mmCIF file of C-alpha atoms in Angstrom:
data_model
loop_
_atom_site.group_PDB
_atom_site.id
_atom_site.type_symbol
_atom_site.label_atom_id
_atom_site.label_comp_id
_atom_site.label_asym_id
_atom_site.label_seq_id
_atom_site.Cartn_x
_atom_site.Cartn_y
_atom_site.Cartn_z
ATOM 1 C CA UNK V 19 175.506 148.574 46.190
ATOM 2 C CA UNK V 20 172.124 147.294 47.078
ATOM 3 C CA UNK V 21 169.485 146.959 44.444
ATOM 4 C CA UNK V 22 165.970 148.258 44.914
ATOM 5 C CA UNK V 23 164.632 144.774 44.470
ATOM 6 C CA UNK V 24 166.636 143.455 47.425
ATOM 7 C CA UNK V 25 165.444 146.254 49.670
ATOM 8 C CA UNK V 26 161.847 145.590 48.712
ATOM 9 C CA UNK V 27 162.048 141.885 49.445
ATOM 10 C CA UNK V 28 163.731 142.530 52.795
ATOM 11 C CA UNK V 29 161.108 145.069 53.804
ATOM 12 C CA UNK V 30 158.304 142.743 52.741
ATOM 13 C CA UNK V 31 159.848 139.705 54.445
ATOM 14 C CA UNK V 32 159.684 141.115 57.974
ATOM 15 C CA UNK V 33 155.889 141.635 58.053
ATOM 16 C CA UNK V 34 155.326 138.207 56.556
ATOM 17 C CA UNK V 35 157.491 136.495 59.147
ATOM 18 C CA UNK V 36 156.028 138.434 62.052
ATOM 19 C CA UNK V 37 152.440 137.664 60.885
ATOM 20 C CA UNK V 38 153.213 133.947 60.587
ATOM 21 C CA UNK V 39 154.709 133.872 64.100
ATOM 22 C CA UNK V 40 151.699 135.706 65.518
ATOM 23 C CA UNK V 41 149.382 133.273 63.800
ATOM 24 C CA UNK V 42 151.285 130.326 65.251
ATOM 25 C CA UNK V 43 151.063 131.876 68.719
ATOM 26 C CA UNK V 44 147.346 132.363 68.329
ATOM 27 C CA UNK V 45 146.933 128.800 67.202
ATOM 28 C CA UNK V 46 149.025 127.486 70.066
ATOM 29 C CA UNK V 47 147.040 129.520 72.586
ATOM 30 C CA UNK V 48 143.735 128.223 71.227
ATOM 31 C CA UNK V 49 145.104 124.679 71.077
ATOM 32 C CA UNK V 50 146.304 125.022 74.642
ATOM 33 C CA UNK V 51 142.963 126.311 75.932
ATOM 34 C CA UNK V 52 140.697 123.882 74.101
ATOM 35 C CA UNK V 53 142.717 120.672 74.140
ATOM 36 C CA UNK V 54 145.902 120.618 76.208
ATOM 37 C CA UNK V 55 144.608 122.134 79.449
ATOM 38 C CA UNK V 56 141.263 120.229 79.473
ATOM 39 C CA UNK V 57 143.118 116.992 78.750
ATOM 40 C CA UNK V 58 145.564 117.595 81.574
ATOM 41 C CA UNK V 59 142.708 118.408 83.947
ATOM 42 C CA UNK V 60 140.862 115.276 82.807
ATOM 43 C CA UNK V 61 143.930 113.121 83.422
ATOM 44 C CA UNK V 62 144.395 114.741 86.813
ATOM 45 C CA UNK V 63 140.766 114.215 87.831
ATOM 46 C CA UNK V 64 140.199 110.718 86.483
ATOM 47 C CA UNK V 65 143.653 109.527 87.390
ATOM 48 C CA UNK V 66 144.132 110.932 90.893
ATOM 49 C CA UNK V 67 140.967 112.620 92.233
ATOM 50 C CA UNK V 68 137.809 110.806 91.062
ATOM 51 C CA UNK V 69 136.474 108.326 93.626
ATOM 52 C CA UNK V 70 135.629 104.757 92.693
ATOM 53 C CA UNK V 71 131.928 104.035 92.166
ATOM 54 C CA UNK V 72 130.597 100.534 92.889
ATOM 55 C CA UNK V 73 127.377 99.359 91.234
ATOM 56 C CA UNK V 74 125.048 96.761 92.721
ATOM 57 C CA UNK V 75 122.425 95.351 90.373
ATOM 58 C CA UNK V 76 119.335 93.229 90.955
ATOM 59 C CA UNK V 77 116.285 92.208 88.941
ATOM 60 C CA UNK V 78 112.762 91.505 90.115
ATOM 61 C CA UNK V 79 109.213 91.183 88.845
ATOM 62 C CA UNK V 80 105.888 91.907 90.518
ATOM 63 C CA UNK V 81 103.479 89.094 89.679
ATOM 64 C CA UNK V 82 99.909 88.119 90.430
ATOM 65 C CA UNK V 83 98.251 84.673 90.249
ATOM 66 C CA UNK V 84 96.417 83.806 87.042
ATOM 67 C CA UNK V 85 92.638 83.608 87.183
ATOM 68 C CA UNK V 86 90.931 81.228 84.778
ATOM 69 C CA UNK V 87 87.320 82.199 85.428
ATOM 70 C CA UNK V 88 85.663 85.518 85.975
ATOM 71 C CA UNK V 89 83.349 86.025 88.918
ATOM 72 C CA UNK V 90 81.694 88.971 90.649
ATOM 73 C CA UNK V 91 84.444 88.816 93.253
ATOM 74 C CA UNK V 92 87.021 88.798 90.459
ATOM 75 C CA UNK V 93 85.486 91.969 89.077
ATOM 76 C CA UNK V 94 85.738 93.448 92.578
ATOM 77 C CA UNK V 95 89.431 92.501 92.703
ATOM 78 C CA UNK V 96 89.944 94.054 89.296
ATOM 79 C CA UNK V 97 88.425 97.277 90.540
ATOM 80 C CA UNK V 98 90.601 97.111 93.657
ATOM 81 C CA UNK V 99 93.861 97.069 91.675
ATOM 82 C CA UNK V 100 94.706 93.340 91.562
ATOM 83 C CA UNK V 101 94.189 92.778 87.849
ATOM 84 C CA UNK V 102 97.443 94.120 86.415
ATOM 85 C CA UNK V 103 100.661 93.500 88.262
ATOM 86 C CA UNK V 104 102.539 95.915 85.990
ATOM 87 C CA UNK V 105 100.605 98.793 87.539
ATOM 88 C CA UNK V 106 101.924 97.743 90.933
ATOM 89 C CA UNK V 107 105.443 97.593 89.472
ATOM 90 C CA UNK V 108 105.212 101.332 88.840
ATOM 91 C CA UNK V 109 104.028 101.726 92.422
ATOM 92 C CA UNK V 110 107.116 99.885 93.682
ATOM 93 C CA UNK V 111 109.407 101.989 91.489
ATOM 94 C CA UNK V 112 107.882 105.228 92.699
ATOM 95 C CA UNK V 113 108.257 104.101 96.305
ATOM 96 C CA UNK V 114 111.939 103.180 95.845
ATOM 97 C CA UNK V 115 112.676 106.721 94.641
ATOM 98 C CA UNK V 116 110.477 108.398 97.231
ATOM 99 C CA UNK V 117 111.439 110.440 100.257
ATOM 100 C CA UNK V 118 109.991 107.769 102.535
ATOM 101 C CA UNK V 119 112.417 105.178 101.160
ATOM 102 C CA UNK V 120 115.305 107.633 101.470
ATOM 103 C CA UNK V 121 114.360 108.453 105.051
ATOM 104 C CA UNK V 122 114.239 104.752 105.948
ATOM 105 C CA UNK V 123 117.608 104.124 104.264
ATOM 106 C CA UNK V 124 119.182 107.061 106.053
ATOM 107 C CA UNK V 125 117.946 105.807 109.428
ATOM 108 C CA UNK V 126 119.008 102.230 108.729
ATOM 109 C CA UNK V 127 122.286 102.661 106.822
ATOM 110 C CA UNK V 128 123.357 106.264 107.471
ATOM 111 C CA UNK V 129 123.056 107.150 103.802
ATOM 112 C CA UNK V 130 123.728 110.859 104.203
ATOM 113 C CA UNK V 131 126.956 110.229 106.071
ATOM 114 C CA UNK V 132 128.102 107.681 103.491
ATOM 115 C CA UNK V 133 127.452 109.999 100.553
ATOM 116 C CA UNK V 134 129.095 113.000 102.214
ATOM 117 C CA UNK V 135 132.177 111.164 103.486
ATOM 118 C CA UNK V 136 135.541 112.933 103.219
ATOM 119 C CA UNK V 137 136.882 109.848 101.450
ATOM 120 C CA UNK V 138 134.747 110.786 98.429
ATOM 121 C CA UNK V 139 136.139 113.418 96.100
ATOM 122 C CA UNK V 140 134.658 116.871 96.450
ATOM 123 C CA UNK V 141 133.101 116.800 92.987
ATOM 124 C CA UNK V 142 131.184 113.566 93.649
ATOM 125 C CA UNK V 143 130.271 113.730 97.324
ATOM 126 C CA UNK V 144 126.983 115.064 98.628
ATOM 127 C CA UNK V 145 127.137 118.793 99.479
ATOM 128 C CA UNK V 146 130.677 118.896 98.127
ATOM 129 C CA UNK V 147 130.596 122.141 96.194
ATOM 130 C CA UNK V 148 127.269 123.849 97.001
ATOM 131 C CA UNK V 149 127.313 123.073 100.772
ATOM 132 C CA UNK V 150 123.566 122.374 100.640
ATOM 133 C CA UNK V 151 123.020 119.452 103.008
ATOM 134 C CA UNK V 152 119.202 119.703 103.237
ATOM 135 C CA UNK V 153 117.004 116.643 102.919
ATOM 136 C CA UNK V 154 115.599 117.880 99.606
ATOM 137 C CA UNK V 155 119.109 118.183 98.199
ATOM 138 C CA UNK V 156 119.875 114.694 99.498
ATOM 139 C CA UNK V 157 116.748 113.390 97.778
ATOM 140 C CA UNK V 158 117.855 114.825 94.433
ATOM 141 C CA UNK V 159 121.328 113.365 94.959
ATOM 142 C CA UNK V 160 119.800 109.995 95.915
ATOM 143 C CA UNK V 161 117.688 109.871 92.753
ATOM 144 C CA UNK V 162 120.887 110.173 90.704
ATOM 145 C CA UNK V 163 122.386 107.208 92.534
ATOM 146 C CA UNK V 164 119.424 104.827 92.221
ATOM 147 C CA UNK V 165 118.398 103.772 88.721
ATOM 148 C CA UNK V 166 115.262 101.738 87.973
ATOM 149 C CA UNK V 167 114.465 100.407 84.503
ATOM 150 C CA UNK V 168 111.357 98.426 83.513
ATOM 151 C CA UNK V 169 111.307 96.149 80.495
ATOM 152 C CA UNK V 170 107.765 96.563 79.178
ATOM 153 C CA UNK V 171 107.946 93.305 77.196
ATOM 154 C CA UNK V 172 108.943 91.024 80.074
ATOM 155 C CA UNK V 173 107.819 93.234 83.012
ATOM 156 C CA UNK V 174 111.250 92.652 84.586
ATOM 157 C CA UNK V 175 112.584 95.589 86.573
ATOM 158 C CA UNK V 176 116.317 96.222 86.920
ATOM 159 C CA UNK V 177 117.515 98.069 90.015
ATOM 160 C CA UNK V 178 121.007 99.620 89.989
ATOM 161 C CA UNK V 179 122.514 101.344 92.999
ATOM 162 C CA UNK V 180 125.689 103.416 92.830
ATOM 163 C CA UNK V 181 127.761 104.278 95.857
ATOM 164 C CA UNK V 182 131.400 104.650 96.807
ATOM 165 C CA UNK V 183 131.861 101.269 98.515
ATOM 166 C CA UNK V 184 130.758 97.817 97.474
ATOM 167 C CA UNK V 185 129.128 97.099 100.842
ATOM 168 C CA UNK V 186 127.039 100.280 100.715
ATOM 169 C CA UNK V 187 125.772 99.522 97.201
ATOM 170 C CA UNK V 188 124.854 95.973 98.180
ATOM 171 C CA UNK V 189 123.131 96.980 101.419
ATOM 172 C CA UNK V 190 121.147 99.779 99.767
ATOM 173 C CA UNK V 191 119.984 97.432 97.006
ATOM 174 C CA UNK V 192 119.065 94.686 99.462
ATOM 175 C CA UNK V 193 117.212 97.046 101.783
ATOM 176 C CA UNK V 194 115.272 98.621 98.904
ATOM 177 C CA UNK V 195 114.093 95.187 97.792
ATOM 178 C CA UNK V 196 113.099 94.355 101.362
ATOM 179 C CA UNK V 197 111.057 97.547 101.650
ATOM 180 C CA UNK V 198 109.442 96.823 98.280
ATOM 181 C CA UNK V 199 108.381 93.375 99.507
ATOM 182 C CA UNK V 200 106.950 94.980 102.647
ATOM 183 C CA UNK V 201 105.012 97.416 100.478
ATOM 184 C CA UNK V 202 103.590 94.553 98.402
ATOM 185 C CA UNK V 203 102.533 92.777 101.600
ATOM 186 C CA UNK V 204 100.814 95.952 102.772
ATOM 187 C CA UNK V 205 98.956 96.213 99.465
ATOM 188 C CA UNK V 206 97.900 92.585 99.820
ATOM 189 C CA UNK V 207 96.729 93.075 103.400
ATOM 190 C CA UNK V 208 94.783 96.175 102.427
ATOM 191 C CA UNK V 209 93.198 94.240 99.568
ATOM 192 C CA UNK V 210 92.271 91.377 101.869
ATOM 193 C CA UNK V 211 90.715 93.708 104.404
ATOM 194 C CA UNK V 212 88.792 95.554 101.704
ATOM 195 C CA UNK V 213 87.462 92.304 100.208
ATOM 196 C CA UNK V 214 86.327 90.847 103.528
ATOM 197 C CA UNK V 215 84.959 94.165 104.792
ATOM 198 C CA UNK V 216 82.967 94.673 101.588
ATOM 199 C CA UNK V 217 81.599 91.110 101.635
ATOM 200 C CA UNK V 218 80.794 91.325 105.364
ATOM 201 C CA UNK V 219 78.982 94.601 104.779
ATOM 202 C CA UNK V 220 76.901 92.971 102.051
ATOM 203 C CA UNK V 221 76.039 90.106 104.418
ATOM 204 C CA UNK V 222 74.999 92.508 107.170
ATOM 205 C CA UNK V 223 72.805 94.496 104.772
ATOM 206 C CA UNK V 224 71.220 91.283 103.428
ATOM 207 C CA UNK V 225 70.570 90.061 106.969
ATOM 208 C CA UNK V 226 68.818 93.316 107.834
ATOM 209 C CA UNK V 227 66.655 93.048 104.715
ATOM 210 C CA UNK V 228 65.795 89.403 105.436
ATOM 211 C CA UNK V 229 64.878 90.198 109.035
ATOM 212 C CA UNK V 230 62.756 93.174 107.972
ATOM 213 C CA UNK V 231 60.920 91.081 105.361
ATOM 214 C CA UNK V 232 60.260 88.253 107.830
ATOM 215 C CA UNK V 233 58.985 90.679 110.473
ATOM 216 C CA UNK V 234 56.720 92.419 107.951
ATOM 217 C CA UNK V 235 55.193 89.101 106.866
ATOM 218 C CA UNK V 236 54.717 87.985 110.469
ATOM 219 C CA UNK V 237 53.078 91.273 111.395
ATOM 220 C CA UNK V 238 50.701 90.984 108.460
ATOM 221 C CA UNK V 239 49.740 87.446 109.475
ATOM 222 C CA UNK V 240 49.019 88.575 113.029
ATOM 223 C CA UNK V 241 47.072 91.577 111.814
ATOM 224 C CA UNK V 242 44.862 89.651 109.353
ATOM 225 C CA UNK V 243 44.774 86.276 111.133
ATOM 226 C CA UNK V 244 45.962 84.642 107.929
ATOM 227 C CA UNK V 245 48.779 82.126 107.730
ATOM 228 C CA UNK V 246 48.743 81.359 104.014
ATOM 229 C CA UNK V 247 45.845 82.647 101.891
ATOM 230 C CA UNK V 248 46.404 80.112 99.122
ATOM 231 C CA UNK V 249 46.352 77.086 101.429
ATOM 232 C CA UNK V 250 43.513 78.469 103.456
ATOM 233 C CA UNK V 251 41.475 79.213 100.341
ATOM 234 C CA UNK V 252 42.015 75.632 99.206
ATOM 235 C CA UNK V 253 40.517 74.357 102.461
ATOM 236 C CA UNK V 254 37.637 76.814 102.162
ATOM 237 C CA UNK V 255 36.941 75.750 98.588
ATOM 238 C CA UNK V 256 36.931 72.110 99.609
ATOM 239 C CA UNK V 257 34.462 72.937 102.373
ATOM 240 C CA UNK V 258 32.262 74.821 99.907
ATOM 241 C CA UNK V 259 32.349 71.854 97.537
ATOM 242 C CA UNK V 260 31.202 69.541 100.314
ATOM 243 C CA UNK V 261 28.381 71.906 101.302
ATOM 244 C CA UNK V 262 27.318 72.187 97.674
ATOM 245 C CA UNK V 263 27.234 68.410 97.349
ATOM 246 C CA UNK V 264 25.164 68.191 100.523
ATOM 247 C CA UNK V 265 22.889 70.963 99.251
ATOM 248 C CA UNK V 266 22.345 69.179 95.963
ATOM 249 C CA UNK V 267 21.489 65.937 97.779
ATOM 250 C CA UNK V 268 19.095 67.693 100.177
ATOM 251 C CA UNK V 269 17.389 69.576 97.339
ATOM 252 C CA UNK V 270 16.944 66.320 95.412
ATOM 253 C CA UNK V 271 15.410 64.624 98.452
ATOM 254 C CA UNK V 272 13.132 67.627 99.049
ATOM 255 C CA UNK V 273 12.046 67.618 95.424
ATOM 256 C CA UNK V 274 11.105 63.932 95.577
ATOM 257 C CA UNK V 275 9.075 64.365 98.739
ATOM 258 C CA UNK V 276 7.277 67.396 97.363
ATOM 259 C CA UNK V 277 6.385 65.390 94.261
ATOM 260 C CA UNK V 278 5.303 62.121 95.767
ATOM 261 C CA UNK V 279 4.420 63.023 99.388
ATOM 262 C CA UNK V 280 3.367 66.613 99.707
ATOM 263 C CA UNK V 281 2.161 66.146 103.269
ATOM 264 C CA UNK V 282 5.330 64.463 104.515
ATOM 265 C CA UNK V 283 6.419 66.032 107.842
ATOM 266 C CA UNK V 284 10.102 65.986 106.730
ATOM 267 C CA UNK V 285 9.521 68.612 104.062
ATOM 268 C CA UNK V 286 9.762 71.672 106.413
ATOM 269 C CA UNK V 287 12.962 70.352 107.998
ATOM 270 C CA UNK V 288 14.484 69.680 104.585
ATOM 271 C CA UNK V 289 13.521 73.150 103.442
ATOM 272 C CA UNK V 290 15.195 74.627 106.535
ATOM 273 C CA UNK V 291 18.267 72.494 105.888
ATOM 274 C CA UNK V 292 18.430 73.796 102.307
ATOM 275 C CA UNK V 293 18.289 77.388 103.554
ATOM 276 C CA UNK V 294 20.996 76.680 106.151
ATOM 277 C CA UNK V 295 23.234 75.061 103.546
ATOM 278 C CA UNK V 296 22.782 77.998 101.186
ATOM 279 C CA UNK V 297 23.673 80.442 103.970
ATOM 280 C CA UNK V 298 26.780 78.454 104.895
ATOM 281 C CA UNK V 299 27.844 78.275 101.260
ATOM 282 C CA UNK V 300 27.395 82.044 100.917
ATOM 283 C CA UNK V 301 29.360 82.663 104.094
ATOM 284 C CA UNK V 302 32.219 80.381 103.046
ATOM 285 C CA UNK V 303 32.283 81.912 99.599
ATOM 286 C CA UNK V 304 32.452 85.386 101.139
ATOM 287 C CA UNK V 305 35.456 84.341 103.163
ATOM 288 C CA UNK V 306 37.296 83.296 100.001
ATOM 289 C CA UNK V 307 36.318 86.165 97.688
ATOM 290 C CA UNK V 308 33.994 89.066 97.378
ATOM 291 C CA UNK V 309 34.768 91.240 100.429
ATOM 292 C CA UNK V 310 37.406 93.381 102.093
ATOM 293 C CA UNK V 311 38.069 90.630 104.623
ATOM 294 C CA UNK V 312 38.135 87.847 102.050
ATOM 295 C CA UNK V 313 41.211 85.683 101.436
ATOM 296 C CA UNK V 314 41.409 86.882 97.823
ATOM 297 C CA UNK V 315 41.702 90.471 98.992
ATOM 298 C CA UNK V 316 44.421 89.552 101.488
ATOM 299 C CA UNK V 317 46.361 87.317 99.071
ATOM 300 C CA UNK V 318 47.847 90.173 96.991
ATOM 301 C CA UNK V 319 49.539 91.892 99.932
ATOM 302 C CA UNK V 320 50.551 88.539 101.384
ATOM 303 C CA UNK V 321 52.198 87.451 98.109
ATOM 304 C CA UNK V 322 54.085 90.749 97.901
ATOM 305 C CA UNK V 323 55.447 90.322 101.412
ATOM 306 C CA UNK V 324 56.262 86.665 100.734
ATOM 307 C CA UNK V 325 58.165 87.571 97.548
ATOM 308 C CA UNK V 326 60.104 90.239 99.478
ATOM 309 C CA UNK V 327 61.087 87.659 102.064
ATOM 310 C CA UNK V 328 62.070 85.100 99.415
ATOM 311 C CA UNK V 329 64.182 87.633 97.535
ATOM 312 C CA UNK V 330 65.827 88.772 100.773
ATOM 313 C CA UNK V 331 66.633 85.161 101.682
ATOM 314 C CA UNK V 332 68.217 84.540 98.268
ATOM 315 C CA UNK V 333 70.208 87.756 98.528
ATOM 316 C CA UNK V 334 71.393 86.708 101.976
ATOM 317 C CA UNK V 335 72.518 83.330 100.622
ATOM 318 C CA UNK V 336 74.409 85.023 97.771
ATOM 319 C CA UNK V 337 76.057 87.411 100.221
ATOM 320 C CA UNK V 338 77.195 84.509 102.404
ATOM 321 C CA UNK V 339 78.650 82.769 99.330
ATOM 322 C CA UNK V 340 80.546 85.940 98.377
ATOM 323 C CA UNK V 341 81.872 86.260 101.921
ATOM 324 C CA UNK V 342 83.173 82.697 101.877
ATOM 325 C CA UNK V 343 84.783 83.293 98.491
ATOM 326 C CA UNK V 344 86.341 86.515 99.751
ATOM 327 C CA UNK V 345 87.796 84.696 102.735
ATOM 328 C CA UNK V 346 89.131 81.986 100.444
ATOM 329 C CA UNK V 347 90.755 84.569 98.165
ATOM 330 C CA UNK V 348 92.190 86.374 101.166
ATOM 331 C CA UNK V 349 94.028 83.244 102.278
ATOM 332 C CA UNK V 350 96.470 83.451 99.395
ATOM 333 C CA UNK V 351 98.756 86.292 98.396
ATOM 334 C CA UNK V 352 97.349 88.304 95.527
ATOM 335 C CA UNK V 353 100.644 90.002 94.605
ATOM 336 C CA UNK V 354 104.204 89.051 95.264
ATOM 337 C CA UNK V 355 107.635 90.374 94.411
ATOM 338 C CA UNK V 356 109.831 87.685 92.931
ATOM 339 C CA UNK V 357 113.582 88.244 92.829
ATOM 340 C CA UNK V 358 114.993 87.034 89.543
ATOM 341 C CA UNK V 359 118.558 88.196 90.243
ATOM 342 C CA UNK V 360 119.716 88.788 93.813
ATOM 343 C CA UNK V 361 121.584 92.028 94.574
ATOM 344 C CA UNK V 362 125.206 91.725 93.491
ATOM 345 C CA UNK V 363 128.043 92.657 95.804
ATOM 346 C CA UNK V 364 130.632 94.393 93.600
ATOM 347 C CA UNK V 365 134.279 93.670 94.294
ATOM 348 C CA UNK V 366 135.688 96.199 91.787
ATOM 349 C CA UNK V 367 134.641 99.699 90.819
ATOM 350 C CA UNK V 368 132.750 99.966 87.531
ATOM 351 C CA UNK V 369 132.819 103.752 87.428
ATOM 352 C CA UNK V 370 134.190 106.201 86.605
ATOM 353 C CA UNK V 371 135.475 104.886 83.284
ATOM 354 C CA UNK V 372 138.718 106.751 83.457
ATOM 355 C CA UNK V 373 140.250 106.018 80.038
ATOM 356 C CA UNK V 374 136.953 106.694 78.325
ATOM 357 C CA UNK V 375 136.646 109.972 80.211
ATOM 358 C CA UNK V 376 140.113 111.120 79.132
ATOM 359 C CA UNK V 377 139.539 110.073 75.529
ATOM 360 C CA UNK V 378 136.184 111.825 75.490
ATOM 361 C CA UNK V 379 137.886 114.988 76.710
ATOM 362 C CA UNK V 380 140.481 114.729 73.938
ATOM 363 C CA UNK V 381 137.849 114.200 71.244
ATOM 364 C CA UNK V 382 135.684 117.072 72.470
ATOM 365 C CA UNK V 383 138.767 119.290 72.736
ATOM 366 C CA UNK V 384 139.823 118.516 69.160
ATOM 367 C CA UNK V 385 136.324 119.258 67.897
ATOM 368 C CA UNK V 386 136.221 122.547 69.816
ATOM 369 C CA UNK V 387 139.708 123.507 68.604
ATOM 370 C CA UNK V 388 138.819 122.786 64.979
ATOM 371 C CA UNK V 389 135.549 124.728 65.088
ATOM 372 C CA UNK V 390 137.073 127.738 66.854
ATOM 373 C CA UNK V 391 140.054 127.738 64.509
ATOM 374 C CA UNK V 392 137.793 127.928 61.492
ATOM 375 C CA UNK V 393 135.698 130.669 63.091
ATOM 376 C CA UNK V 394 138.777 132.755 63.931
ATOM 377 C CA UNK V 395 140.208 132.260 60.456
ATOM 378 C CA UNK V 396 136.911 133.316 58.890
ATOM 379 C CA UNK V 397 136.701 136.433 61.057
ATOM 380 C CA UNK V 398 140.323 137.334 60.221
ATOM 381 C CA UNK V 399 139.805 136.990 56.514
ATOM 382 C CA UNK V 400 136.676 139.102 56.735
ATOM 383 C CA UNK V 401 138.582 141.844 58.537
ATOM 384 C CA UNK V 402 141.415 141.754 55.942
#
């Protein structure tokens, strides 16, 4: 005879057991989806599918010669972009990641064919999954394979190139550095041409000004029949002084004769000589000052033209000095790319890091399984 208590425990035991089994199944399914399957796929990919990635690394610095003294030409160089080599480092970096660099690499090394080779796994090769083999897609893919880092403290740039063979990584790195050196040489040549062209233009302008000033002064001399008003006025003043001395002597002699020998026949001739000397003194004085055709009136314009010519000559001399300095500066390289570490030729693959990839998958799977388990348990308790 069965007791009521036994029947109750038997009837209650079946739902409890079935609920526990269902819960275990749910847990196993979640554990399988979040941890077991991703881990198996990770082992499959990293262990048998993922292609080896070889990394070539090099280091370089873009430097410029030190300048101890500042000069007008140095200020010109500063305005032309030769003052801070770090600015040109950014220029080199931008060029290495540009489409022009990619186009040159593709023509030289067949980059597109190397990245899309069938030997590379479908997940890593170019146009492996999306089938987009356009140049823009290749450029985006290329930017993920070339890494450039600049140390702001030391201005040393590190160039890393990733590819699927050691030779390709080395050749890409070496060719990028070669193109960067060519770019620096082009910047230098452009700077040299700009310096010399600017200085030569200043010389030509100064020569034109000097010629114009000399011609203006010569034309004024021919027009006024004056060589140098100051020198000519000095001669005129000396002549006036001599005439005045002669006039004073003649007047003294005339005065003596008029006092002691009023009937002397020399008196009329001396009087005429006095009048002639006075007229000559007045004429010579008029030539120096006092009229429109006087030397004093012509001196102002002459001095202005002479100052213009002197200033033009000094400007021409300064322009010639700047041209010589520009040529001297152009003889030496203003910027240069110095390789600190030559491109390495990898003999083993550094990526992918297979064990780390599998372990990362396991850790992420455990975290996902734990979070989802707690969420499901919370939802279940809320429903109950």
